């Protein structure tokens, strides 16, 4: 099988910023509560006329430029998202049209906060088996469109953004191991109840605010820690590495307490954890995608570094990937 790696990264964060002070005026909350319970200080929100594919396209253009790949030469576009432009067609097809990437195969992945990792794993298979020469993997969300701005339990947590990477065969380094997992018995913990075939939109579903994200935060918190620890351990085992070999962890940015607990339980002493949660909140699939991009662009991740990307999300789904940069 071919050795596959990431050859370019990009991100886009919408201009509008919503601070904790702004939220204090919208619901019964405080900057102190949000900061100590989550680590979030502010988040970016898409403009009214910005859809997920618009954010995705901007991140994609930056990643393609970084990778020096012409959109016309792209073979595959995967968008990981839970906030697609429309229920169908795939958001990836809108991105394809925006980029003029006429040759690319396009589809979306629904793996919530682990979506970017799922996308990387799928793209790796396409490239390693010679189905495609390259792939654009994007994690993009406009979570503000499914956030209940009257529910203080959830509205303080989320933000909008997009991160992207271009993948191709590499001569050295690249993906060392991957691990994905799912548990479909806990779909009730985190979901968007209405608008699908189970509960199509009616005046009643609208009135009952069922088109917004619902979450049992406490339960999700506990499972998030154990799932991310398990995913990290399995990916390390598959790569034949120990915690001490890892230079950077790019965790899903749901809650700084989840991230601290996970890093501690995994026993990371040398590795540094990259965080963008304070300025971005939880952007689901876009969290690991943007954090990876920022860590590279800021010169933190250097050639030869071992990077562990580790995430967990609704489904439940989880996954980890280890890459030698
Ligand atoms: N401001 C002020 N108080 C709030 C609040 C807010 N924004 N949101 C909830 N509260 C209150 C609750 O009503 C509760 O009050 P009560 O004790 O009077 O009932 C109290 O704070 C504690 O709530 P609890 O749910 O126990 O807090 P927590 O410490 O578990 O933190 C989350 C809540 C949501 C931050 C935390 O559970 C979490 O991060 N969960 C995982 C989220 C996640 O990872 N989601 C995505 C998965 S990828």
mmCIF file of C-alpha atoms and ligand atoms in Angstrom:
data_model
loop_
_atom_site.group_PDB
_atom_site.id
_atom_site.type_symbol
_atom_site.label_atom_id
_atom_site.label_comp_id
_atom_site.label_asym_id
_atom_site.label_seq_id
_atom_site.Cartn_x
_atom_site.Cartn_y
_atom_site.Cartn_z
ATOM 1 C CA UNK A 1 0.000 0.000 0.000
ATOM 2 C CA UNK A 2 1.109 3.527 -0.699
ATOM 3 C CA UNK A 3 2.316 5.785 2.101
ATOM 4 C CA UNK A 4 -0.263 8.596 2.451
ATOM 5 C CA UNK A 5 0.150 11.958 4.180
ATOM 6 C CA UNK A 6 -1.123 15.508 4.477
ATOM 7 C CA UNK A 7 0.556 17.904 2.024
ATOM 8 C CA UNK A 8 -1.361 21.111 2.744
ATOM 9 C CA UNK A 9 -3.706 22.660 5.320
ATOM 10 C CA UNK A 10 -6.126 25.585 5.434
ATOM 11 C CA UNK A 11 -8.848 27.117 7.571
ATOM 12 C CA UNK A 12 -11.557 29.740 7.578
ATOM 13 C CA UNK A 13 -13.218 31.327 10.586
ATOM 14 C CA UNK A 14 -16.143 33.686 9.969
ATOM 15 C CA UNK A 15 -15.545 37.333 10.906
ATOM 16 C CA UNK A 16 -18.334 37.787 13.443
ATOM 17 C CA UNK A 17 -17.328 36.995 17.029
ATOM 18 C CA UNK A 18 -19.757 36.228 19.858
ATOM 19 C CA UNK A 19 -18.150 36.652 23.287
ATOM 20 C CA UNK A 20 -19.236 35.243 26.622
ATOM 21 C CA UNK A 21 -20.232 38.809 27.549
ATOM 22 C CA UNK A 22 -22.576 38.840 24.524
ATOM 23 C CA UNK A 23 -24.104 35.538 25.709
ATOM 24 C CA UNK A 24 -24.692 37.008 29.181
ATOM 25 C CA UNK A 25 -27.191 39.331 27.466
ATOM 26 C CA UNK A 26 -28.961 36.452 25.700
ATOM 27 C CA UNK A 27 -29.376 33.738 28.383
ATOM 28 C CA UNK A 28 -28.929 33.327 32.142
ATOM 29 C CA UNK A 29 -25.180 32.604 32.153
ATOM 30 C CA UNK A 30 -21.866 34.225 33.021
ATOM 31 C CA UNK A 31 -18.399 34.520 31.562
ATOM 32 C CA UNK A 32 -17.113 32.927 34.774
ATOM 33 C CA UNK A 33 -19.380 29.830 34.406
ATOM 34 C CA UNK A 34 -18.567 29.310 30.732
ATOM 35 C CA UNK A 35 -14.821 29.828 31.194
ATOM 36 C CA UNK A 36 -14.401 27.541 34.205
ATOM 37 C CA UNK A 37 -16.761 24.794 32.949
ATOM 38 C CA UNK A 38 -15.642 24.743 29.312
ATOM 39 C CA UNK A 39 -12.542 26.883 28.635
ATOM 40 C CA UNK A 40 -14.464 28.841 25.972
ATOM 41 C CA UNK A 41 -14.183 32.656 25.837
ATOM 42 C CA UNK A 42 -15.600 33.424 22.397
ATOM 43 C CA UNK A 43 -16.711 31.773 19.167
ATOM 44 C CA UNK A 44 -17.010 32.751 15.483
ATOM 45 C CA UNK A 45 -20.436 32.859 13.859
ATOM 46 C CA UNK A 46 -21.222 32.654 10.147
ATOM 47 C CA UNK A 47 -22.968 35.586 8.496
ATOM 48 C CA UNK A 48 -26.612 35.123 7.485
ATOM 49 C CA UNK A 49 -25.622 34.524 3.868
ATOM 50 C CA UNK A 50 -22.763 32.106 4.678
ATOM 51 C CA UNK A 51 -23.543 28.390 4.358
ATOM 52 C CA UNK A 52 -21.279 25.478 5.292
ATOM 53 C CA UNK A 53 -20.003 25.108 1.715
ATOM 54 C CA UNK A 54 -18.938 28.783 1.691
ATOM 55 C CA UNK A 55 -16.797 28.260 4.790
ATOM 56 C CA UNK A 56 -15.551 24.940 3.412
ATOM 57 C CA UNK A 57 -14.572 26.493 0.073
ATOM 58 C CA UNK A 58 -12.479 29.208 1.741
ATOM 59 C CA UNK A 59 -10.629 26.672 3.902
ATOM 60 C CA UNK A 60 -10.188 24.420 0.843
ATOM 61 C CA UNK A 61 -8.662 27.201 -1.286
ATOM 62 C CA UNK A 62 -6.067 27.884 1.424
ATOM 63 C CA UNK A 63 -5.236 24.166 1.745
ATOM 64 C CA UNK A 64 -4.929 23.710 -2.033
ATOM 65 C CA UNK A 65 -2.616 26.730 -2.256
ATOM 66 C CA UNK A 66 -0.533 25.364 0.626
ATOM 67 C CA UNK A 67 -0.315 21.973 -1.128
ATOM 68 C CA UNK A 68 0.286 23.572 -4.547
ATOM 69 C CA UNK A 69 -2.499 21.478 -6.022
ATOM 70 C CA UNK A 70 -4.677 22.934 -8.784
ATOM 71 C CA UNK A 71 -8.408 22.309 -8.115
ATOM 72 C CA UNK A 72 -8.656 20.909 -11.655
ATOM 73 C CA UNK A 73 -6.285 18.100 -10.600
ATOM 74 C CA UNK A 74 -8.321 17.072 -7.547
ATOM 75 C CA UNK A 75 -9.605 13.487 -7.570
ATOM 76 C CA UNK A 76 -11.728 13.423 -4.398
ATOM 77 C CA UNK A 77 -13.554 15.913 -2.141
ATOM 78 C CA UNK A 78 -14.916 14.749 1.215
ATOM 79 C CA UNK A 79 -16.822 17.155 3.448
ATOM 80 C CA UNK A 80 -17.379 16.024 7.040
ATOM 81 C CA UNK A 81 -20.331 17.937 8.435
ATOM 82 C CA UNK A 82 -23.523 17.706 10.493
ATOM 83 C CA UNK A 83 -24.744 21.040 9.151
ATOM 84 C CA UNK A 84 -24.869 20.466 5.375
ATOM 85 C CA UNK A 85 -26.067 23.277 3.099
ATOM 86 C CA UNK A 86 -29.128 21.134 2.327
ATOM 87 C CA UNK A 87 -30.235 17.647 3.360
ATOM 88 C CA UNK A 88 -29.141 16.739 -0.159
ATOM 89 C CA UNK A 89 -27.182 17.056 -2.398
ATOM 90 C CA UNK A 90 -23.857 16.599 -0.641
ATOM 91 C CA UNK A 91 -22.142 19.766 0.549
ATOM 92 C CA UNK A 92 -19.010 18.442 -1.179
ATOM 93 C CA UNK A 93 -20.734 18.971 -4.555
ATOM 94 C CA UNK A 94 -21.276 22.677 -3.764
ATOM 95 C CA UNK A 95 -17.599 22.928 -2.851
ATOM 96 C CA UNK A 96 -16.639 21.187 -6.097
ATOM 97 C CA UNK A 97 -18.578 23.749 -8.128
ATOM 98 C CA UNK A 98 -17.077 26.648 -6.156
ATOM 99 C CA UNK A 99 -13.560 25.335 -6.766
ATOM 100 C CA UNK A 100 -14.092 24.252 -10.376
ATOM 101 C CA UNK A 101 -12.726 20.820 -9.401
ATOM 102 C CA UNK A 102 -14.545 19.115 -12.266
ATOM 103 C CA UNK A 103 -12.795 15.737 -12.026
ATOM 104 C CA UNK A 104 -13.336 15.165 -8.304
ATOM 105 C CA UNK A 105 -15.568 12.484 -6.773
ATOM 106 C CA UNK A 106 -17.678 14.223 -4.093
ATOM 107 C CA UNK A 107 -19.473 13.012 -0.989
ATOM 108 C CA UNK A 108 -20.157 13.964 2.627
ATOM 109 C CA UNK A 109 -19.444 12.099 5.837
ATOM 110 C CA UNK A 110 -21.726 12.289 8.867
ATOM 111 C CA UNK A 111 -19.511 11.447 11.818
ATOM 112 C CA UNK A 112 -20.124 14.560 13.915
ATOM 113 C CA UNK A 113 -17.074 15.753 15.862
ATOM 114 C CA UNK A 114 -14.989 12.800 14.660
ATOM 115 C CA UNK A 115 -15.872 13.593 11.024
ATOM 116 C CA UNK A 116 -12.514 15.058 10.026
ATOM 117 C CA UNK A 117 -10.712 11.929 11.283
ATOM 118 C CA UNK A 118 -13.226 9.666 9.513
ATOM 119 C CA UNK A 119 -12.622 11.707 6.343
ATOM 120 C CA UNK A 120 -8.851 11.330 6.618
ATOM 121 C CA UNK A 121 -9.216 7.551 7.052
ATOM 122 C CA UNK A 122 -11.532 7.199 4.048
ATOM 123 C CA UNK A 123 -9.296 9.362 1.840
ATOM 124 C CA UNK A 124 -6.258 7.331 2.900
ATOM 125 C CA UNK A 125 -7.938 4.178 1.569
ATOM 126 C CA UNK A 126 -8.768 5.793 -1.790
ATOM 127 C CA UNK A 127 -5.189 7.016 -2.263
ATOM 128 C CA UNK A 128 -3.393 3.959 -0.861
ATOM 129 C CA UNK A 129 -5.346 1.679 -3.205
ATOM 130 C CA UNK A 130 -4.702 3.887 -6.250
ATOM 131 C CA UNK A 131 -8.364 4.840 -6.736
ATOM 132 C CA UNK A 132 -7.348 8.505 -6.407
ATOM 133 C CA UNK A 133 -4.033 10.362 -6.549
ATOM 134 C CA UNK A 134 -5.097 13.033 -4.099
ATOM 135 C CA UNK A 135 -7.986 14.118 -1.863
ATOM 136 C CA UNK A 136 -9.346 17.237 -0.211
ATOM 137 C CA UNK A 137 -10.790 16.511 3.238
ATOM 138 C CA UNK A 138 -12.780 19.287 4.903
ATOM 139 C CA UNK A 139 -14.388 19.588 8.323
ATOM 140 C CA UNK A 140 -16.917 22.421 8.098
ATOM 141 C CA UNK A 141 -19.844 23.484 10.262
ATOM 142 C CA UNK A 142 -22.364 26.253 10.705
ATOM 143 C CA UNK A 143 -23.471 24.958 14.101
ATOM 144 C CA UNK A 144 -25.126 28.308 14.850
ATOM 145 C CA UNK A 145 -27.866 27.187 12.425
ATOM 146 C CA UNK A 146 -28.861 24.257 14.691
ATOM 147 C CA UNK A 147 -28.128 25.886 18.062
ATOM 148 C CA UNK A 148 -31.058 26.737 20.323
ATOM 149 C CA UNK A 149 -30.124 30.267 21.369
ATOM 150 C CA UNK A 150 -32.612 30.044 24.232
ATOM 151 C CA UNK A 151 -30.996 26.942 25.797
ATOM 152 C CA UNK A 152 -28.108 27.942 28.070
ATOM 153 C CA UNK A 153 -27.058 24.291 28.443
ATOM 154 C CA UNK A 154 -25.928 24.141 24.825
ATOM 155 C CA UNK A 155 -25.793 27.586 23.211
ATOM 156 C CA UNK A 156 -22.610 28.621 25.024
ATOM 157 C CA UNK A 157 -20.656 25.676 23.610
ATOM 158 C CA UNK A 158 -20.644 25.910 19.837
ATOM 159 C CA UNK A 159 -19.112 27.953 17.014
ATOM 160 C CA UNK A 160 -18.796 28.014 13.214
ATOM 161 C CA UNK A 161 -15.711 27.370 11.079
ATOM 162 C CA UNK A 162 -13.960 25.171 8.553
ATOM 163 C CA UNK A 163 -10.608 23.423 8.287
ATOM 164 C CA UNK A 164 -9.223 21.485 5.349
ATOM 165 C CA UNK A 165 -6.314 19.314 4.339
ATOM 166 C CA UNK A 166 -5.010 17.983 1.036
ATOM 167 C CA UNK A 167 -3.799 14.385 1.095
ATOM 168 C CA UNK A 168 -1.570 12.515 -1.349
ATOM 169 C CA UNK A 169 1.177 9.915 -1.539
ATOM 170 C CA UNK A 170 4.271 10.973 0.409
ATOM 171 C CA UNK A 171 7.859 9.684 0.245
ATOM 172 C CA UNK A 172 8.419 9.659 4.004
ATOM 173 C CA UNK A 173 6.341 9.982 7.174
ATOM 174 C CA UNK A 174 2.595 10.265 6.596
ATOM 175 C CA UNK A 175 -0.151 8.300 8.334
ATOM 176 C CA UNK A 176 1.317 5.737 10.746
ATOM 177 C CA UNK A 177 -1.950 4.364 12.128
ATOM 178 C CA UNK A 178 -5.697 4.942 12.310
ATOM 179 C CA UNK A 179 -8.456 3.737 14.563
ATOM 180 C CA UNK A 180 -12.216 4.315 14.274
ATOM 181 C CA UNK A 181 -15.076 3.202 16.522
ATOM 182 C CA UNK A 182 -18.848 3.619 16.855
ATOM 183 C CA UNK A 183 -21.614 2.803 19.360
ATOM 184 C CA UNK A 184 -25.140 3.139 17.973
ATOM 185 C CA UNK A 185 -26.856 2.344 21.267
ATOM 186 C CA UNK A 186 -26.398 5.894 22.551
ATOM 187 C CA UNK A 187 -27.908 7.997 19.771
ATOM 188 C CA UNK A 188 -30.186 9.620 22.375
ATOM 189 C CA UNK A 189 -27.326 11.451 24.126
ATOM 190 C CA UNK A 190 -26.628 13.960 21.381
ATOM 191 C CA UNK A 191 -28.802 14.514 18.337
ATOM 192 C CA UNK A 192 -31.069 16.778 16.305
ATOM 193 C CA UNK A 193 -34.493 15.104 16.674
ATOM 194 C CA UNK A 194 -36.595 16.547 13.834
ATOM 195 C CA UNK A 195 -36.242 17.296 10.150
ATOM 196 C CA UNK A 196 -35.231 13.781 9.082
ATOM 197 C CA UNK A 197 -37.392 10.819 8.010
ATOM 198 C CA UNK A 198 -38.014 9.839 11.667
ATOM 199 C CA UNK A 199 -39.721 13.133 12.438
ATOM 200 C CA UNK A 200 -40.297 15.319 9.372
ATOM 201 C CA UNK A 201 -40.821 19.039 9.915
ATOM 202 C CA UNK A 202 -44.318 20.002 11.098
ATOM 203 C CA UNK A 203 -45.687 23.079 12.902
ATOM 204 C CA UNK A 204 -45.536 20.945 16.092
ATOM 205 C CA UNK A 205 -41.827 20.053 15.730
ATOM 206 C CA UNK A 206 -41.069 23.712 15.076
ATOM 207 C CA UNK A 207 -43.065 24.858 18.085
ATOM 208 C CA UNK A 208 -41.333 22.304 20.321
ATOM 209 C CA UNK A 209 -37.895 23.520 19.136
ATOM 210 C CA UNK A 210 -36.992 20.053 17.893
ATOM 211 C CA UNK A 211 -34.939 21.335 14.980
ATOM 212 C CA UNK A 212 -32.177 22.293 17.373
ATOM 213 C CA UNK A 213 -29.323 20.202 18.761
ATOM 214 C CA UNK A 214 -30.130 18.361 22.032
ATOM 215 C CA UNK A 215 -27.484 17.028 24.387
ATOM 216 C CA UNK A 216 -27.191 15.282 27.752
ATOM 217 C CA UNK A 217 -23.967 17.117 28.588
ATOM 218 C CA UNK A 218 -22.974 15.225 31.711
ATOM 219 C CA UNK A 219 -23.269 11.779 30.123
ATOM 220 C CA UNK A 220 -21.512 12.915 26.973
ATOM 221 C CA UNK A 221 -18.693 14.364 29.076
ATOM 222 C CA UNK A 222 -17.896 11.036 30.781
ATOM 223 C CA UNK A 223 -18.012 8.966 27.605
ATOM 224 C CA UNK A 224 -15.971 11.559 25.701
ATOM 225 C CA UNK A 225 -13.027 11.130 28.049
ATOM 226 C CA UNK A 226 -13.018 7.308 27.993
ATOM 227 C CA UNK A 227 -13.579 7.126 24.214
ATOM 228 C CA UNK A 228 -10.793 9.560 23.385
ATOM 229 C CA UNK A 229 -8.397 7.819 25.767
ATOM 230 C CA UNK A 230 -9.277 4.416 24.222
ATOM 231 C CA UNK A 231 -8.904 5.739 20.669
ATOM 232 C CA UNK A 232 -5.530 7.313 21.454
ATOM 233 C CA UNK A 233 -4.244 4.128 23.092
ATOM 234 C CA UNK A 234 -5.360 1.915 20.201
ATOM 235 C CA UNK A 235 -3.835 4.227 17.578
ATOM 236 C CA UNK A 236 -0.539 4.278 19.504
ATOM 237 C CA UNK A 237 -0.561 0.480 19.740
ATOM 238 C CA UNK A 238 -1.239 0.100 16.018
ATOM 239 C CA UNK A 239 1.649 2.464 15.217
ATOM 240 C CA UNK A 240 3.978 0.666 17.621
ATOM 241 C CA UNK A 241 4.518 3.922 19.540
ATOM 242 C CA UNK A 242 4.453 5.034 23.165
ATOM 243 C CA UNK A 243 3.014 8.249 24.625
ATOM 244 C CA UNK A 244 6.538 9.626 24.926
ATOM 245 C CA UNK A 245 6.989 9.435 21.130
ATOM 246 C CA UNK A 246 4.167 11.897 20.431
ATOM 247 C CA UNK A 247 5.064 15.585 19.963
ATOM 248 C CA UNK A 248 1.618 17.104 19.475
ATOM 249 C CA UNK A 249 -1.951 16.112 20.346
ATOM 250 C CA UNK A 250 -4.732 17.697 18.323
ATOM 251 C CA UNK A 251 -7.821 16.784 20.342
ATOM 252 C CA UNK A 252 -11.442 17.505 19.579
ATOM 253 C CA UNK A 253 -12.147 20.855 21.224
ATOM 254 C CA UNK A 254 -15.413 20.219 23.106
ATOM 255 C CA UNK A 255 -14.372 21.177 26.618
ATOM 256 C CA UNK A 256 -10.948 21.994 28.074
ATOM 257 C CA UNK A 257 -11.753 19.764 31.081
ATOM 258 C CA UNK A 258 -12.359 16.790 28.735
ATOM 259 C CA UNK A 259 -9.052 17.517 26.984
ATOM 260 C CA UNK A 260 -7.082 17.817 30.239
ATOM 261 C CA UNK A 261 -8.569 14.599 31.634
ATOM 262 C CA UNK A 262 -7.857 12.757 28.399
ATOM 263 C CA UNK A 263 -4.225 13.930 28.117
ATOM 264 C CA UNK A 264 -3.608 13.069 31.771
ATOM 265 C CA UNK A 265 -5.139 9.588 31.521
ATOM 266 C CA UNK A 266 -3.198 8.845 28.356
ATOM 267 C CA UNK A 267 -0.103 9.703 30.370
ATOM 268 C CA UNK A 268 1.252 12.339 28.041
ATOM 269 C CA UNK A 269 4.157 14.068 29.651
ATOM 270 C CA UNK A 270 6.208 15.337 26.741
ATOM 271 C CA UNK A 271 3.484 15.924 24.190
ATOM 272 C CA UNK A 272 1.950 19.334 23.834
ATOM 273 C CA UNK A 273 -1.781 19.746 23.412
ATOM 274 C CA UNK A 274 -2.895 22.272 20.812
ATOM 275 C CA UNK A 275 -5.975 24.249 21.844
ATOM 276 C CA UNK A 276 -8.138 26.712 19.933
ATOM 277 C CA UNK A 277 -11.255 26.151 22.071
ATOM 278 C CA UNK A 278 -10.954 29.493 23.898
ATOM 279 C CA UNK A 279 -11.446 31.488 20.687
ATOM 280 C CA UNK A 280 -13.550 29.018 18.673
ATOM 281 C CA UNK A 281 -15.675 26.887 21.015
ATOM 282 C CA UNK A 282 -16.731 23.457 19.778
ATOM 283 C CA UNK A 283 -16.980 23.470 15.949
ATOM 284 C CA UNK A 284 -17.638 19.713 15.648
ATOM 285 C CA UNK A 285 -15.803 18.330 12.583
ATOM 286 C CA UNK A 286 -14.077 21.699 12.067
ATOM 287 C CA UNK A 287 -12.423 21.630 15.499
ATOM 288 C CA UNK A 288 -9.613 19.150 14.826
ATOM 289 C CA UNK A 289 -9.364 20.411 11.218
ATOM 290 C CA UNK A 290 -8.753 24.047 12.237
ATOM 291 C CA UNK A 291 -6.577 23.154 15.235
ATOM 292 C CA UNK A 292 -4.295 21.057 12.996
ATOM 293 C CA UNK A 293 -4.067 23.876 10.458
ATOM 294 C CA UNK A 294 -3.250 26.479 13.111
ATOM 295 C CA UNK A 295 -0.611 24.310 14.798
ATOM 296 C CA UNK A 296 1.102 23.862 11.407
ATOM 297 C CA UNK A 297 0.773 27.504 10.316
ATOM 298 C CA UNK A 298 2.097 28.760 13.669
ATOM 299 C CA UNK A 299 5.195 26.611 13.138
ATOM 300 C CA UNK A 300 4.431 24.441 16.150
ATOM 301 C CA UNK A 301 4.181 21.152 14.243
ATOM 302 C CA UNK A 302 7.509 20.688 12.472
ATOM 303 C CA UNK A 303 8.785 18.185 9.919
ATOM 304 C CA UNK A 304 9.397 14.839 11.602
ATOM 305 C CA UNK A 305 6.990 15.507 14.488
ATOM 306 C CA UNK A 306 4.564 12.764 15.538
ATOM 307 C CA UNK A 307 1.013 14.128 15.732
ATOM 308 C CA UNK A 308 -1.975 12.392 17.329
ATOM 309 C CA UNK A 309 -5.416 13.635 16.242
ATOM 310 C CA UNK A 310 -8.119 12.287 18.560
ATOM 311 C CA UNK A 311 -11.874 12.985 18.559
ATOM 312 C CA UNK A 312 -15.271 11.884 19.758
ATOM 313 C CA UNK A 313 -18.826 12.840 18.819
ATOM 314 C CA UNK A 314 -22.525 12.138 18.377
ATOM 315 C CA UNK A 315 -23.442 8.655 17.216
ATOM 316 C CA UNK A 316 -21.549 7.823 19.258
ATOM 317 C CA UNK A 317 -18.410 7.832 17.113
ATOM 318 C CA UNK A 318 -14.740 8.245 17.896
ATOM 319 C CA UNK A 319 -11.396 7.946 16.197
ATOM 320 C CA UNK A 320 -7.705 8.712 16.224
ATOM 321 C CA UNK A 321 -5.004 9.051 13.606
ATOM 322 C CA UNK A 322 -1.257 9.266 14.074
ATOM 323 C CA UNK A 323 0.729 11.136 11.450
ATOM 324 C CA UNK A 324 4.453 11.672 11.087
ATOM 325 C CA UNK A 325 4.739 15.206 9.695
HETATM 326 N N1 LIG B 1 -24.551 29.046 32.504
HETATM 327 C C1 LIG B 1 -24.808 28.892 33.817
HETATM 328 N N2 LIG B 1 -25.231 27.750 34.348
HETATM 329 C C2 LIG B 1 -25.430 26.708 33.504
HETATM 330 C C3 LIG B 1 -25.208 26.812 32.136
HETATM 331 C C4 LIG B 1 -24.761 28.042 31.635
HETATM 332 N N3 LIG B 1 -24.502 28.243 30.328
HETATM 333 N N4 LIG B 1 -25.479 25.616 31.544
HETATM 334 C C5 LIG B 1 -25.862 24.791 32.529
HETATM 335 N N5 LIG B 1 -25.857 25.453 33.707
HETATM 336 C C6 LIG B 1 -26.203 24.945 35.018
HETATM 337 C C7 LIG B 1 -27.111 23.745 34.964
HETATM 338 O O1 LIG B 1 -28.443 24.165 34.807
HETATM 339 C C8 LIG B 1 -26.858 23.098 36.294
HETATM 340 O O2 LIG B 1 -27.602 23.771 37.272
HETATM 341 P P1 LIG B 1 -28.321 22.959 38.450
HETATM 342 O O3 LIG B 1 -27.220 22.294 39.202
HETATM 343 O O4 LIG B 1 -28.999 24.036 39.214
HETATM 344 O O5 LIG B 1 -29.239 21.993 37.777
HETATM 345 C C9 LIG B 1 -25.374 23.410 36.555
HETATM 346 O O6 LIG B 1 -25.031 24.489 35.667
HETATM 347 C C10 LIG B 1 -24.443 22.252 36.309
HETATM 348 O O7 LIG B 1 -24.791 21.626 35.120
HETATM 349 P P2 LIG B 1 -23.982 20.392 34.587
HETATM 350 O O8 LIG B 1 -24.627 19.885 33.350
HETATM 351 O O9 LIG B 1 -23.730 19.426 35.693
HETATM 352 O O10 LIG B 1 -22.575 21.068 34.264
HETATM 353 P P3 LIG B 1 -21.265 20.386 33.755
HETATM 354 O O11 LIG B 1 -20.182 20.653 34.692
HETATM 355 O O12 LIG B 1 -21.479 18.959 33.314
HETATM 356 O O13 LIG B 1 -20.958 21.201 32.423
HETATM 357 C C11 LIG B 1 -21.182 20.988 30.063
HETATM 358 C C12 LIG B 1 -21.897 21.197 31.372
HETATM 359 C C13 LIG B 1 -22.186 20.949 28.943
HETATM 360 C C14 LIG B 1 -20.209 22.134 29.857
HETATM 361 C C15 LIG B 1 -20.379 19.651 30.123
HETATM 362 O O14 LIG B 1 -21.226 18.633 30.591
HETATM 363 C C16 LIG B 1 -19.816 19.248 28.808
HETATM 364 O O15 LIG B 1 -18.926 19.880 28.287
HETATM 365 N N6 LIG B 1 -20.290 18.115 28.248
HETATM 366 C C17 LIG B 1 -19.785 17.563 27.045
HETATM 367 C C18 LIG B 1 -20.079 18.448 25.890
HETATM 368 C C19 LIG B 1 -19.559 17.872 24.633
HETATM 369 O O16 LIG B 1 -18.508 17.352 24.640
HETATM 370 N N7 LIG B 1 -20.349 17.960 23.578
HETATM 371 C C20 LIG B 1 -20.022 17.571 22.281
HETATM 372 C C21 LIG B 1 -19.515 16.200 22.167
HETATM 373 S S1 LIG B 1 -18.451 16.178 20.883
#
